[in-house]
Coordinates of C-alpha atoms in Angstrom, one line a residue:
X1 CA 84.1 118.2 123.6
X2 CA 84.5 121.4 122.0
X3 CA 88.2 120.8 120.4
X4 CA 86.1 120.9 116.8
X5 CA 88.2 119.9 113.4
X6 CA 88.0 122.0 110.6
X7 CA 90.2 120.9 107.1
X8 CA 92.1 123.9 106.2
X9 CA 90.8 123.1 102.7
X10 CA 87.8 124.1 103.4
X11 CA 88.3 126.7 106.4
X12 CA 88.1 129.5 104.2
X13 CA 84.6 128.4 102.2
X14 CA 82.7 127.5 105.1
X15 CA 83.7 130.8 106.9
X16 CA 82.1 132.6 103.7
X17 CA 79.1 131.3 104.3
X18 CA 79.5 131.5 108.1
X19 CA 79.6 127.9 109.0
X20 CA 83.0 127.7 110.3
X21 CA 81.0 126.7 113.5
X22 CA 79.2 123.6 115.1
X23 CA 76.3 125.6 116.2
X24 CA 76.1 127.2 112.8
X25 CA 76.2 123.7 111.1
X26 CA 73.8 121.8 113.7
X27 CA 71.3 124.6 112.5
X28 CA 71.3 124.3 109.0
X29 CA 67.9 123.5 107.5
X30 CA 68.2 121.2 105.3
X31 CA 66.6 118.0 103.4
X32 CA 67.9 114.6 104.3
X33 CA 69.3 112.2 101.6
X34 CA 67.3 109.2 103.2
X35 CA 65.4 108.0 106.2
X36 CA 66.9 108.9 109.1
X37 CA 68.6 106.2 110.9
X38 CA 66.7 105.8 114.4
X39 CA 68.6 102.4 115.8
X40 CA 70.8 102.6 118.6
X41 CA 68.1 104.6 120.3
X42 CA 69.2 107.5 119.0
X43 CA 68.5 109.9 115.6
X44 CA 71.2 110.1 112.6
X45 CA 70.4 111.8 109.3
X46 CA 72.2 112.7 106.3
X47 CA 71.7 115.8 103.9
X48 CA 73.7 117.4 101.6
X49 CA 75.3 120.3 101.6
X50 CA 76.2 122.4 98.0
X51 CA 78.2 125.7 98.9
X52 CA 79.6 128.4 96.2
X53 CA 83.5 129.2 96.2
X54 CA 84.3 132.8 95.2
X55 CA 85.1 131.8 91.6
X56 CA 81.3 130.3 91.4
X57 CA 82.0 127.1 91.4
X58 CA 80.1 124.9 94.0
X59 CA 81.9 122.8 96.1
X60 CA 79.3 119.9 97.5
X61 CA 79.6 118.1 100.9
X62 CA 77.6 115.8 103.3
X63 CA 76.6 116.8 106.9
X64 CA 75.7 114.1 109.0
X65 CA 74.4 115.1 112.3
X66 CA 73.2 112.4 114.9
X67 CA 71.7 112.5 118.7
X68 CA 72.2 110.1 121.1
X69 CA 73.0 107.7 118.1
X70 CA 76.1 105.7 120.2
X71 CA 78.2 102.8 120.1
X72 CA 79.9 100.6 122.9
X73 CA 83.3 99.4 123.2
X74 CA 85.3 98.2 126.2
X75 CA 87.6 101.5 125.9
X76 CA 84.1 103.4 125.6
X77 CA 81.3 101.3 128.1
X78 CA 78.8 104.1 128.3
X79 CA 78.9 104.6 124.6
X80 CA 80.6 107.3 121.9
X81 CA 78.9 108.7 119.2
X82 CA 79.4 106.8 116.5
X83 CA 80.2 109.5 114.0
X84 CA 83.2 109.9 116.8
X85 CA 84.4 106.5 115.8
X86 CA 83.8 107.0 111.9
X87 CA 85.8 110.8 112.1
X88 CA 88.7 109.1 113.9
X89 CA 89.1 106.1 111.3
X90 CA 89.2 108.5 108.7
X91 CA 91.8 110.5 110.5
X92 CA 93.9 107.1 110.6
X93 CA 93.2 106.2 107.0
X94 CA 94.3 109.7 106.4
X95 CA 97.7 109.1 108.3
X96 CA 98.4 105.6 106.5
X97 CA 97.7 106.8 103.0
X98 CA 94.5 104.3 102.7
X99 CA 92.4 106.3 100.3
X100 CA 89.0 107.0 101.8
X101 CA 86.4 109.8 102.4
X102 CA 87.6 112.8 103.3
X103 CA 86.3 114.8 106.4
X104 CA 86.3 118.5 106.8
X105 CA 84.4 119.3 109.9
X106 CA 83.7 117.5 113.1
X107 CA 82.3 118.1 116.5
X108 CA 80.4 117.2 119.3
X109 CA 78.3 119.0 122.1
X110 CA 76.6 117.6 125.3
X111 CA 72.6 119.4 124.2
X112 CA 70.2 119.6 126.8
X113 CA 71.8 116.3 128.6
X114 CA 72.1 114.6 124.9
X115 CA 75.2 113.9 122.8
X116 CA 75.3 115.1 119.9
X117 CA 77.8 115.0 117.0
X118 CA 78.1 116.3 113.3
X119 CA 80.4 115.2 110.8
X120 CA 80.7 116.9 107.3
X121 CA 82.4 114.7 104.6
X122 CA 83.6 116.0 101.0
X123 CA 81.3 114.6 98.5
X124 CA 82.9 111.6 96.3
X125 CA 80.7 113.3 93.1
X126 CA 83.5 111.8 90.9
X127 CA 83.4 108.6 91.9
X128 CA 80.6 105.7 91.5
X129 CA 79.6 103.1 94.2
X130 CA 80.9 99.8 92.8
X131 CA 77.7 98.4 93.1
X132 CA 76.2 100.6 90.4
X133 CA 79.1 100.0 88.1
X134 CA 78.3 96.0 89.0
X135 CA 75.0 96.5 87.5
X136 CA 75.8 97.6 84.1
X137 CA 79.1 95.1 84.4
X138 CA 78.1 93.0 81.4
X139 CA 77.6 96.4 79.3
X140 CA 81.0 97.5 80.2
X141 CA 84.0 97.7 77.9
X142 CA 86.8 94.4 79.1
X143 CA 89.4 97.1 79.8
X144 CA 87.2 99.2 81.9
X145 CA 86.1 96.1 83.9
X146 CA 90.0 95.2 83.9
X147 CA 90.9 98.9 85.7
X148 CA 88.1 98.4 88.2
X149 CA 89.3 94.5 89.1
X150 CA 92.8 96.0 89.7
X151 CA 91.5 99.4 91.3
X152 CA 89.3 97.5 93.7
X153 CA 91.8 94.7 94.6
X154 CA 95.0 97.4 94.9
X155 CA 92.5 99.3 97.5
X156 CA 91.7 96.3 99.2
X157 CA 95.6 95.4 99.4
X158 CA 96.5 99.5 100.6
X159 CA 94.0 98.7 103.3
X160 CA 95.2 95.2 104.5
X161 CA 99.0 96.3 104.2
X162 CA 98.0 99.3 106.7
X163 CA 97.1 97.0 109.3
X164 CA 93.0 97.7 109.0
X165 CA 90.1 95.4 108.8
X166 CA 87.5 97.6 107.0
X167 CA 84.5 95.2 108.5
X168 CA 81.7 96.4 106.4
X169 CA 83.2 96.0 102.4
X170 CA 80.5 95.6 100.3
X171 CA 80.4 97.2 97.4
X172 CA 78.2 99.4 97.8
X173 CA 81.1 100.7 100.4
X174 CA 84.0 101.4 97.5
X175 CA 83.7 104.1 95.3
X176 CA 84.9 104.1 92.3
X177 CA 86.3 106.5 89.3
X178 CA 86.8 105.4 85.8
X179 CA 89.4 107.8 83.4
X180 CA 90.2 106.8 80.3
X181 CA 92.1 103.4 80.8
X182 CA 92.8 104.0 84.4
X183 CA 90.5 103.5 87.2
X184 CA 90.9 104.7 91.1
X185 CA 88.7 103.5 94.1
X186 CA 88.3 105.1 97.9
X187 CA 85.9 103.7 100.6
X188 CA 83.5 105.0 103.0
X189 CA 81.4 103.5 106.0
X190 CA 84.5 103.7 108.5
X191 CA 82.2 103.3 111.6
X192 CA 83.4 99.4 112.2
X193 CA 87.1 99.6 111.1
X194 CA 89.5 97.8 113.7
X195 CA 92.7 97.0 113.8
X196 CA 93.9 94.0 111.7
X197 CA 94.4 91.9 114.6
X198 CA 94.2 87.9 113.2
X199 CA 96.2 88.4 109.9
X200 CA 94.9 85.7 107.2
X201 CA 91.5 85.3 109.0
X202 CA 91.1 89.0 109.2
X203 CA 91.9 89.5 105.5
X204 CA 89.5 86.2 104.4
X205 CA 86.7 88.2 106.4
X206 CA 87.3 91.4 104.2
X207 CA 87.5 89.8 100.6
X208 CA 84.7 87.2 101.7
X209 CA 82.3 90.2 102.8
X210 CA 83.1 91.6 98.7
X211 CA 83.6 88.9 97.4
X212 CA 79.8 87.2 98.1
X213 CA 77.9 90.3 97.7
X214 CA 79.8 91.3 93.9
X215 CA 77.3 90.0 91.3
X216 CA 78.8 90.3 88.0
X217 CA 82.5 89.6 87.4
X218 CA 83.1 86.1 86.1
X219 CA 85.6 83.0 87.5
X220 CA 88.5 84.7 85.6
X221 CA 88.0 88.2 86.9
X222 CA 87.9 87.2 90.5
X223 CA 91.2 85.4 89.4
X224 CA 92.2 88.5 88.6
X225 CA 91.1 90.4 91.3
X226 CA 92.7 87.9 94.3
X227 CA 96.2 88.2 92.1
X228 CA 96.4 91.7 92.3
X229 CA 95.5 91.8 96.0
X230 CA 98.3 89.5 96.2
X231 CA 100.8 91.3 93.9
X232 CA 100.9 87.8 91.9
X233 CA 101.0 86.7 88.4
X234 CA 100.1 83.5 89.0
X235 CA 98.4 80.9 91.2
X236 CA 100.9 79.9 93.9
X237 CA 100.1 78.0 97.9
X238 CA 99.3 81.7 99.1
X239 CA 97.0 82.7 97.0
X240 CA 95.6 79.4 97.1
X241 CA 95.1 79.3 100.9
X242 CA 93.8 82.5 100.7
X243 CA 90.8 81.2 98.2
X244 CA 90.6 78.4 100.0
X245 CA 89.8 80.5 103.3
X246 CA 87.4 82.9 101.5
X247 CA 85.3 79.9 99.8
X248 CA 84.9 78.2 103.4
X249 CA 84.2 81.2 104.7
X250 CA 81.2 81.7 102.3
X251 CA 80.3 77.9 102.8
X252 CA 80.0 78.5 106.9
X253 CA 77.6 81.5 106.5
X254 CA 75.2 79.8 103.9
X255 CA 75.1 76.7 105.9
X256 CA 73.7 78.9 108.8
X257 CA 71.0 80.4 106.7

């Protein structure tokens, strides 16, 4: 329980402000970003956190700190704190070269009988949720829209490839950064990643998840989009199956509704 991480890219900046520590951090008064997330009848907030580096230039971070906020799992039947799950999915995104959020501090403490966790995450200031670059999609020069289609899709196929069902991709769940002709993408919300256990099925899930809640793109981008996941330059019986498998996917849930 007390075995806390620390990134050595930030070891030295957090000790100059003397928050090299879990107590230090769980103390921090500081304004949350949002309501505070009171399901799993427990407490999780999120505030950011701006700190200066020697040079002056401030590096900016988010602290998430949660009590009794847990999740169940066969391995875990009493319950983990879910931050727990999210640090550890990070560390094996880390490991297989996925690109996601990056973590520089996390620990957890048993506090008068309750457990509590903290995770501290480097803030993606350079990137963009893809949602928000969804909304001003029609404004948006073709090759810009082009580098996010491939961005997005070579993330999603990183992902896939690595043997990880992200569970959650929406877009407001990819990040994004646009430079010059080039775009790059990262995600967050690793709470419900698993292991990529039922192969096609498993990937349909993932792209139908992005695929029905992306408003914006037209017929051809989504074309576009599945061929790069695919590492194709044309329609062939994979890809498809594959669109096949993500439209009756998306026909199962709306008949439900």
């Amino acid at each position: 329980m007390r075995d806390d991480y620390l990134a050595d890219s930030a070891r030295v900046l957090f000790a100059r402000h003397g928050l090299d520590s879990f107590a230090a951090l769980w103390a921090l008064e500081l304004d949350t970003v949002d309501t505070p997330n009171t399901g799993r009848g427990g407490w999780s907030s999120v505030s950011r956190l701006e700190l200066a580096d020697a040079d002056g230039s401030v590096q900016a971070f988010y602290l998430k700190r949660q009590i009794d906020h847990l999740s169940r799992s066969l391995r875990h039947p009493l319950g983990e704190a879910t931050f727990a799950r999210e640090f550890r999915n990070i560390r094996r995104y880390q490991h297989d070269d996925v690109p996601a959020l990056e973590a520089v501090f996390f620990g957890q403490r048993r506090i008068a009988g309750k457990a509590c966790a903290l995770l501290v995450t480097r803030a993606l200031d350079d990137h963009k949720p893809l949602d928000r670059w969804l909304a001003d999609w029609p404004a948006l020069p073709r090759a810009t829209r082009r580098a996010i289609v491939d961005a997005v899709a070579g993330l999603a196929r990183t992902l896939h490839g690595a043997g990880h069902l992200h569970n959650c991709l929406y877009p407001k769940h990819v990040f994004v950064r646009v430079d010059g002709p080039r775009a790059s993408a990262r995600l967050i919300d690793l709470e419900k990643t698993r292991p990529l256990f039922l192969g096609a099925r498993d990937r349909a899930r993932d792209l139908d998840a992005l695929n029905r809640h992306t408003r914006g793109p037209a017929a051809t981008e989504r074309l576009r989009f599945l061929l790069r996941y695919l590492g194709r330059d044309a329609l062939d019986d994979e890809a498809t199956r594959l669109a096949r498998s993500i439209l009756q996917r998306r026909h199962r849930k709306a008949a439900r509704r």
